[in-house]
Coordinates of C-alpha atoms in Angstrom, one line a residue:
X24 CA 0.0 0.0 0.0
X25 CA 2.6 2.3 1.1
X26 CA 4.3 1.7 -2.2
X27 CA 1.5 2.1 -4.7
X28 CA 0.1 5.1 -3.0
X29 CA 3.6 7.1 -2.8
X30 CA 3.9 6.3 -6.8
X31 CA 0.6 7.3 -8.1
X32 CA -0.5 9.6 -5.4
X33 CA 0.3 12.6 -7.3
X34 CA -1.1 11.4 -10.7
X35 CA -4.9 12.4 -10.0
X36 CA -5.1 8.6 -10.0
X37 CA -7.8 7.4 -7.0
X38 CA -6.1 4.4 -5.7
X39 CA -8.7 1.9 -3.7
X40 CA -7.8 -1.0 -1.3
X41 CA -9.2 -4.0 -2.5
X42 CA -9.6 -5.1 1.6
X43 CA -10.6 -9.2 0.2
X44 CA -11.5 -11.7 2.9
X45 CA -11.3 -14.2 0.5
X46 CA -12.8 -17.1 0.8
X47 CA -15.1 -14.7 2.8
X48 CA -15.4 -16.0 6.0
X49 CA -13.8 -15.5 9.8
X50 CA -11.1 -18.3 9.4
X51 CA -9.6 -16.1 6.5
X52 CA -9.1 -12.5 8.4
X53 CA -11.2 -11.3 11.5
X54 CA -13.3 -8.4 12.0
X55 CA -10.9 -6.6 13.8
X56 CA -8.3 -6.8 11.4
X57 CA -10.4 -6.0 8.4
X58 CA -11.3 -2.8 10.1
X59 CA -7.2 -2.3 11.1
X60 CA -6.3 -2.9 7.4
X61 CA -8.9 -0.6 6.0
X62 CA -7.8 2.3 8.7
X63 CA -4.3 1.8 7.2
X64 CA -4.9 1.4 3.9
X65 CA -6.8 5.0 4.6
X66 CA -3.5 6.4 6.3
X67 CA -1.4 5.3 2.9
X68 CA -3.3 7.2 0.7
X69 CA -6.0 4.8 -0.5
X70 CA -9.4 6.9 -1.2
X71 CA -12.0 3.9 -0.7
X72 CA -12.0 0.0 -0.6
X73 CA -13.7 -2.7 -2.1
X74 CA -14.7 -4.7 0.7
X75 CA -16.5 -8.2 1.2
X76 CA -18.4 -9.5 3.8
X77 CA -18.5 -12.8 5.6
X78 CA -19.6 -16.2 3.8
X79 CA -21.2 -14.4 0.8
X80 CA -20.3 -17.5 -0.7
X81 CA -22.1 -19.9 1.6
X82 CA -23.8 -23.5 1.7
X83 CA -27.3 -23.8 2.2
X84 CA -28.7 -23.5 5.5
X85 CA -25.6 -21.5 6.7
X86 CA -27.0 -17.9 7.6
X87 CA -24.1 -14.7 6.9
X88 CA -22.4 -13.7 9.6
X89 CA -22.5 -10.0 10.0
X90 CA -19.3 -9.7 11.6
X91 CA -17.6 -7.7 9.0
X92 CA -21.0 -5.1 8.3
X93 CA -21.2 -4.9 11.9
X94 CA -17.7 -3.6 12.6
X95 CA -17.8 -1.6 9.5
X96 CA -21.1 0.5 10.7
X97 CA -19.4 0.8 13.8
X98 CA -16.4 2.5 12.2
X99 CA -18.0 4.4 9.1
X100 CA -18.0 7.6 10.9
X101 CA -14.2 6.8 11.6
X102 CA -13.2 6.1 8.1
X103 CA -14.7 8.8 6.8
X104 CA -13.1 11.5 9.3
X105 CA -9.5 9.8 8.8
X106 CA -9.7 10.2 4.7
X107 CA -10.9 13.8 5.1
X108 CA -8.3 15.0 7.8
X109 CA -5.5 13.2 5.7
X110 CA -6.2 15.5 2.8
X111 CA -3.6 17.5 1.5
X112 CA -1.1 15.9 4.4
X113 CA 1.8 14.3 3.6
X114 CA 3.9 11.1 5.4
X115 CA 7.2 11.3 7.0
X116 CA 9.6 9.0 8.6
X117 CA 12.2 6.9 7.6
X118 CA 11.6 6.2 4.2
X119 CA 11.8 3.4 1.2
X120 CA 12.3 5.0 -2.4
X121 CA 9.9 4.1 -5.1
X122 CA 11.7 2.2 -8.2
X123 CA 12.7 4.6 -11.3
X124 CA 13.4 1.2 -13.1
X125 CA 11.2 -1.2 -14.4
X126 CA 12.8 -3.9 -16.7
X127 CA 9.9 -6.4 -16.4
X128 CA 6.5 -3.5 -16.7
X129 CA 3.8 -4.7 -19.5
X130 CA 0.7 -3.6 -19.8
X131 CA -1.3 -6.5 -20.1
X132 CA -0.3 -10.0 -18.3
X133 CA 1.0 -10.6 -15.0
X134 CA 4.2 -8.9 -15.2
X135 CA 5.0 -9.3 -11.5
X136 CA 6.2 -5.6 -11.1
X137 CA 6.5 -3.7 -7.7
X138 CA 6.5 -0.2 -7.5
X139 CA 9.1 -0.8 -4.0
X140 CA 11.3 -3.3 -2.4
X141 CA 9.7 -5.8 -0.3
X142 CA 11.7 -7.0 2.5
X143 CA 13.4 -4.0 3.6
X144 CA 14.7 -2.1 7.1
X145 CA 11.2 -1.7 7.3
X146 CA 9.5 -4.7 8.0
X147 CA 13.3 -5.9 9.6
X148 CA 14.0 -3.3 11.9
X149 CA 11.8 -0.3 11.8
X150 CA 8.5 -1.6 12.1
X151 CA 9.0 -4.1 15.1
X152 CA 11.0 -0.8 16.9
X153 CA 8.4 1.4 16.6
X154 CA 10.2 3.9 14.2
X155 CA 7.6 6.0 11.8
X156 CA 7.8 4.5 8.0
X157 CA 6.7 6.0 4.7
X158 CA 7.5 5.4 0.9
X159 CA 8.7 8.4 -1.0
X160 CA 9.7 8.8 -4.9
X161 CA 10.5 12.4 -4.1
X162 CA 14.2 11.4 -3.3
X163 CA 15.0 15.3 -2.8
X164 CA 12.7 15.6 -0.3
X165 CA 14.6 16.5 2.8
X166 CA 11.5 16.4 5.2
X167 CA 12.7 12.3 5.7
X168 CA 15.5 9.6 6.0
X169 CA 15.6 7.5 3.1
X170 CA 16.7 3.9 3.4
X171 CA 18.5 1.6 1.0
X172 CA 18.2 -2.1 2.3
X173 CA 19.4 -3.9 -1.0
X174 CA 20.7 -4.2 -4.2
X175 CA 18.2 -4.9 -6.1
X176 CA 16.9 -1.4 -4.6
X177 CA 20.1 0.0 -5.9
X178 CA 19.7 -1.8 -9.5
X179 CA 15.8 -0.3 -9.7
X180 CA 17.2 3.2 -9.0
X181 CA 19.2 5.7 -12.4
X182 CA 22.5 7.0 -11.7
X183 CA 20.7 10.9 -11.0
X184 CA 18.5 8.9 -8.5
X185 CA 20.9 7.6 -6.7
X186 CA 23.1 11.0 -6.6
X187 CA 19.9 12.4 -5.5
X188 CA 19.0 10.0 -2.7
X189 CA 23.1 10.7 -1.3
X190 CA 22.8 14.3 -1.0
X191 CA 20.5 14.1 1.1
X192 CA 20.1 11.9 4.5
X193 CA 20.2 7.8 4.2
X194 CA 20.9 4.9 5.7
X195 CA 22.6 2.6 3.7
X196 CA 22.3 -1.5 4.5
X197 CA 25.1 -3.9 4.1
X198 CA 23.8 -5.8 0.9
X199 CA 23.1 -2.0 -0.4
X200 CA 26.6 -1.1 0.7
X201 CA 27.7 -3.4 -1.6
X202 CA 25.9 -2.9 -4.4
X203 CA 27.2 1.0 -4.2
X204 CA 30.5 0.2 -4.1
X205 CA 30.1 -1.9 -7.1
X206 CA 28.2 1.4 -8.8
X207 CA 31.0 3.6 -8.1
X208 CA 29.5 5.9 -5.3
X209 CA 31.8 5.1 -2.8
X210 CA 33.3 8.6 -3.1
X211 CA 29.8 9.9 -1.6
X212 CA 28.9 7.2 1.0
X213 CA 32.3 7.1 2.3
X214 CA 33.1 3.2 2.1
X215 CA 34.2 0.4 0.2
X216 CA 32.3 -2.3 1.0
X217 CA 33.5 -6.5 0.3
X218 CA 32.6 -9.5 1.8
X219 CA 36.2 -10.9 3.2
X220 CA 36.4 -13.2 6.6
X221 CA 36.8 -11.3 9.8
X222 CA 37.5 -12.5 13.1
X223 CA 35.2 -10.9 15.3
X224 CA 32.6 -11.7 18.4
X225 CA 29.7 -9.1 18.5
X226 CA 29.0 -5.8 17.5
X227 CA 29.8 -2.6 20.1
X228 CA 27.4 0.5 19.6
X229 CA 30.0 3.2 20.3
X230 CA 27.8 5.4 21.9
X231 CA 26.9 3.3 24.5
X232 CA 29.5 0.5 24.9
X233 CA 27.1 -1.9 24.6
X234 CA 27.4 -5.3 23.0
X235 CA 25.1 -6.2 20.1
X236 CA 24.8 -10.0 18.8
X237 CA 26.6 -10.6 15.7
X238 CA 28.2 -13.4 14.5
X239 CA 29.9 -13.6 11.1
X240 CA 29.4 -17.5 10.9
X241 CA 25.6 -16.2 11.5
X242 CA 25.1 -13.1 9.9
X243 CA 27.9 -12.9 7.4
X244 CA 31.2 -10.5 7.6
X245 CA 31.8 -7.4 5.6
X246 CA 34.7 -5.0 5.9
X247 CA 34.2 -1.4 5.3
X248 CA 37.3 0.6 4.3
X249 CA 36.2 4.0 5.2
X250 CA 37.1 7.8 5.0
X251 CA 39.7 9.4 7.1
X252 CA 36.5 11.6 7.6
X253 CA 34.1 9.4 8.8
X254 CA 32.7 8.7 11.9
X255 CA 33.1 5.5 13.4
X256 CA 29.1 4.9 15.3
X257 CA 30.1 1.0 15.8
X258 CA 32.4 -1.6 15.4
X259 CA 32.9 -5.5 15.2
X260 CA 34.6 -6.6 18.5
X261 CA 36.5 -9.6 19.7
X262 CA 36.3 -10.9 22.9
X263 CA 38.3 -14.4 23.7
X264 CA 35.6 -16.2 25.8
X265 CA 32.5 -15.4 26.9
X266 CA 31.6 -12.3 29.5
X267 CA 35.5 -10.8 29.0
X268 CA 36.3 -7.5 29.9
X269 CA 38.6 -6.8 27.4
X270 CA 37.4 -6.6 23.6
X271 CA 39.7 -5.9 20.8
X272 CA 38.2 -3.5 18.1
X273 CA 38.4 -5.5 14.7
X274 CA 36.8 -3.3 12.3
X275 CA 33.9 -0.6 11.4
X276 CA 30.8 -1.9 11.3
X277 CA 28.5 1.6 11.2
X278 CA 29.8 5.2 9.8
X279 CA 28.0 8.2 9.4
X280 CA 30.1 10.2 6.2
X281 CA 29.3 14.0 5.2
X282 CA 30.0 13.9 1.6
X283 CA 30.7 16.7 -1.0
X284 CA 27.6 16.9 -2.3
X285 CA 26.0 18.1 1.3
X286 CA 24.4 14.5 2.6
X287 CA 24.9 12.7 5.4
X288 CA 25.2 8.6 5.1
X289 CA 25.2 6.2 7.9
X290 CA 26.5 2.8 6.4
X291 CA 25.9 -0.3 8.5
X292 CA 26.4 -4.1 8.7
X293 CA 23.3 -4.3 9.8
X294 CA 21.0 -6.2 7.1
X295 CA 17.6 -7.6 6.6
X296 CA 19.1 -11.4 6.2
X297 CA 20.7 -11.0 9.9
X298 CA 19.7 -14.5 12.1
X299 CA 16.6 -12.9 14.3
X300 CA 18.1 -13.4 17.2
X301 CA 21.1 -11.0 16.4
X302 CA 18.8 -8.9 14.3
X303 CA 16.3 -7.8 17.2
X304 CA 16.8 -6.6 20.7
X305 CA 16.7 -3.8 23.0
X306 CA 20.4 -2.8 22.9
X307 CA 19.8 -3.2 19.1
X308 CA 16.4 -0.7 19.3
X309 CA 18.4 1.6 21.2
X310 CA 21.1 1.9 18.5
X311 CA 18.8 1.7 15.3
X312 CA 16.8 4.5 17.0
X313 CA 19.8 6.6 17.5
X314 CA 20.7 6.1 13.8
X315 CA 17.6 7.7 12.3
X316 CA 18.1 10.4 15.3
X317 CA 21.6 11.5 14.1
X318 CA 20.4 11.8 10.7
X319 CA 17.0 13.6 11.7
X320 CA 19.0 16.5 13.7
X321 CA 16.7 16.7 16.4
X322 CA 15.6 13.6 17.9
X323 CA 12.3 12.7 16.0
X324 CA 8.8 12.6 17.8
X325 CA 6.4 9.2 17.8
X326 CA 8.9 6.7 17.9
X327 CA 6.8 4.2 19.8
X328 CA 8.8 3.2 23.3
X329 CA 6.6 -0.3 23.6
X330 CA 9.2 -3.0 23.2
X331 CA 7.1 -5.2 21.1
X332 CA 6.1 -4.7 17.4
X333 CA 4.3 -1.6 17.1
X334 CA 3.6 -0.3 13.5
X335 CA 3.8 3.5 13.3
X336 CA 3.1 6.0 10.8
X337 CA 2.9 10.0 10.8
X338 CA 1.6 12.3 8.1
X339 CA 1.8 16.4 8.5
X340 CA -0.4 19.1 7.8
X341 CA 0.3 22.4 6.0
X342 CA -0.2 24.0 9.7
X343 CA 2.3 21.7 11.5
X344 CA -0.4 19.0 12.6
X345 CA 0.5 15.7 13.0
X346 CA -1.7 12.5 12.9
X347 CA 0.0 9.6 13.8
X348 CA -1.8 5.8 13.0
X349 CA -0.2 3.0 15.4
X350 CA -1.1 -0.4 15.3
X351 CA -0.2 -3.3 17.6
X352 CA 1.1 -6.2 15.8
X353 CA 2.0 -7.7 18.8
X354 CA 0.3 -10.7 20.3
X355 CA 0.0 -9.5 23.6
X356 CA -2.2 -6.3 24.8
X357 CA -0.8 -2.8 25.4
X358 CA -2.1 -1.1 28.3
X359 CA -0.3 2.0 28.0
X360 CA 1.3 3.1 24.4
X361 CA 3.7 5.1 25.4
X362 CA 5.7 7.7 22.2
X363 CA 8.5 10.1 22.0
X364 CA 5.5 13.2 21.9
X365 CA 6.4 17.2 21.9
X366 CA 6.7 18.1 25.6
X367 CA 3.6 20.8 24.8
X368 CA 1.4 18.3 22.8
X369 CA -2.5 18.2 22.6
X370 CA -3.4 15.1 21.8
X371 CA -6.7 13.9 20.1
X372 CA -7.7 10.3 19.1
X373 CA -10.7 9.6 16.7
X374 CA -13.8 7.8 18.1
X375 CA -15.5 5.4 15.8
X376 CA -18.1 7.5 15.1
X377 CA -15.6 10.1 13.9
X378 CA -15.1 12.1 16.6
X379 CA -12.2 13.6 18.0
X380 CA -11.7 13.0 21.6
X381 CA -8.8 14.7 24.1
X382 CA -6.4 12.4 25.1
X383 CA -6.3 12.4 28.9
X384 CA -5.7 9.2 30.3
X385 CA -3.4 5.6 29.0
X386 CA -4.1 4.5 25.5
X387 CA -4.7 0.9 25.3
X388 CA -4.3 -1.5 22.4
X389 CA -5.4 -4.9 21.9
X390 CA -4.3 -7.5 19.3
X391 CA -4.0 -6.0 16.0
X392 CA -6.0 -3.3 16.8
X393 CA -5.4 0.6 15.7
X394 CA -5.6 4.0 17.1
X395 CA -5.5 7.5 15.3
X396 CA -3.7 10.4 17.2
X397 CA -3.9 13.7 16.1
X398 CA -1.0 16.0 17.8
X399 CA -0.2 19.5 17.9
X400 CA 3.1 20.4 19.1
X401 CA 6.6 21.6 18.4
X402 CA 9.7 19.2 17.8
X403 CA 11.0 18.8 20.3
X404 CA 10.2 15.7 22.2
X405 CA 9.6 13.9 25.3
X406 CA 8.2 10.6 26.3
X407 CA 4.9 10.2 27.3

């Protein structure tokens, strides 16, 4: 959704969600999640939804279950309040390019075309830390952090994009890195990137001291040659047994580079093929989130502080009004959703019958279910 709706958002097209239940009954997608989807699909950009409701396609004798029209009367009011206060707003956060290149685009059959990279930071690090996402194919837009995860997001991106996308601020992926140096653009991230063998233990986030799991039998090993000029955020350690004091600094494994052109890039190690268990953590949220921060200038506001997964999105207003959509992907409830907010914020949230109510006690989530904020607010942020 994200992808489709940053690509033809601005082409008078009116994109709608086709929200399928297919086959049409509650063991294919639940109520609630119907309702989530279509409240994000809303966010993205989508103006309407073809929508189906439960067991249309039913034996006889089995009555229709009015689950899915029940939630949707329910929420009407809600869906049609969030489409018209997202007018004219536009997303931030850290965000994926739109593809420039499209080698396999026909008009008729199915050609199996993308408009953006699935499997990227976003689903691998960003989403599950609470960190706002977005999709973007203005790449000189310097209202957001773009992110290059790949290289077949490098490969789907001209020569002027990828200039483009460097002058500005981005965080650039391991298997990305790679594909860069191979381009040539070394000269404007900062680093030559190669797969070679290092000996090395876990990953130290220089800021803190803390270790992070990574282990190059596990995750892989890449060696970054970098500029005299760039700054070292973390490096691959080795430690001779477990719990040692004592950790010998092998190599870079995150720099941030100010190139010629004016942009800042933060190359990192880190990559979307990582084993999970080196790949998400709380030391690791800490440090992703400080990534995005130093190239943001002032910390960012809604990053979620839950530690579970916690979708999060954010769109502005011409007036500085934010409305934020955050979803709970997690299995368990949240009682208390707790985001980096300005420290003079007035917070709504919209009612299902499209309301908007002040904000004055916890906001809980349950299982896949979404809430709407609308803040006004400065920048500058504190946790609440």
């Amino acid at each position: 959704m994200l992808g489709f709706a940053a690509y033809y958002g601005d082409s008078g097209v009116d994109l709608l969600d086709e929200a399928d239940t297919c086959p049409q009954n509650l063991w294919s997608k639940g109520a609630r999640s119907m309702m989530t989807h279509l409240a994000a699909s809303c966010f993205a950009g989508m103006k309407g939804a073809k929508t189906w409701y439960v067991n249309s396609i039913r034996a006889t004798g089995i009555p229709v279950t009015r689950r899915y029209t029940d939630v949707l009367a329910e929420n009407c009011g809600f869906l049609d309040a969030l489409a018209a206060e997202t007018a004219g707003s536009r997303m931030t956060g850290l965000s994926i390019p739109c593809f420039t290149n499209h080698p396999n685009w026909h008009a008729v059959g199915n050609h199996g075309e993308f408009m953006v990279e699935r499997g990227t930071v976003l689903e691998a690090a960003a989403v599950p830390f609470g960190v706002p996402v977005c999709a973007s194919k203005d790449f000189g837009d310097r209202g957001v952090v773009f992110a290059l995860s790949t290289a077949e997001e490098v490969a789907r991106l001209g020569d002027a994009d990828i200039r483009t996308l460097l002058s500005g601020r981005v965080l650039v992926l391991r298997d990305a890195a790679l594909a860069l140096t191979k381009r040539g653009y070394s000269d404007l991230t900062g680093v030559v990137a190669e797969m070679s063998p290092l000996m090395f233990t876990a990953e130290r986030d220089n800021a803190t001291g803390s270790a992070m799991g990574y282990s190059p039998a596990l995750s892989g090993s890449v060696r970054f040659t970098a500029d005299k000029a760039a700054e070292r955020l973390s490096d691959f350690i080795y430690r001779p047994y477990a719990g040692a004091a004592e950790a010998e600094t092998v190599a870079p494994s995150t720099v941030l580079y100010r190139n010629r052109l004016g942009g800042e890039v933060v190359t990192t190690a880190y990559h979307v093929r990582m084993f999970c268990l080196q790949q998400l953590s709380a030391a690791r949220k800490r440090w992703f989130v400080s990534l995005i921060d130093r190239l943001s200038g002032p910390r960012p506001p809604f990053v979620c502080e839950n530690e579970q997964d916690v979708l999060v999105s954010v769109r502005e207003k011409a007036d500085g009004t934010r409305l934020v959509l955050a979803v709970n992907l997690g299995t368990d409830p949240i009682d208390d959703l707790r985001f980096r907010l300005p420290v003079d914020a007035v917070c709504e949230r919209l009612a299902s019958d499209g309301t908007w109510c002040p904000v004055e006690g916890p906001v809980a989530l349950g299982f896949y279910e979404a809430v709407v904020l609308r803040v006004k607010g400065s920048n500058t942020d504190e946790t609440r």
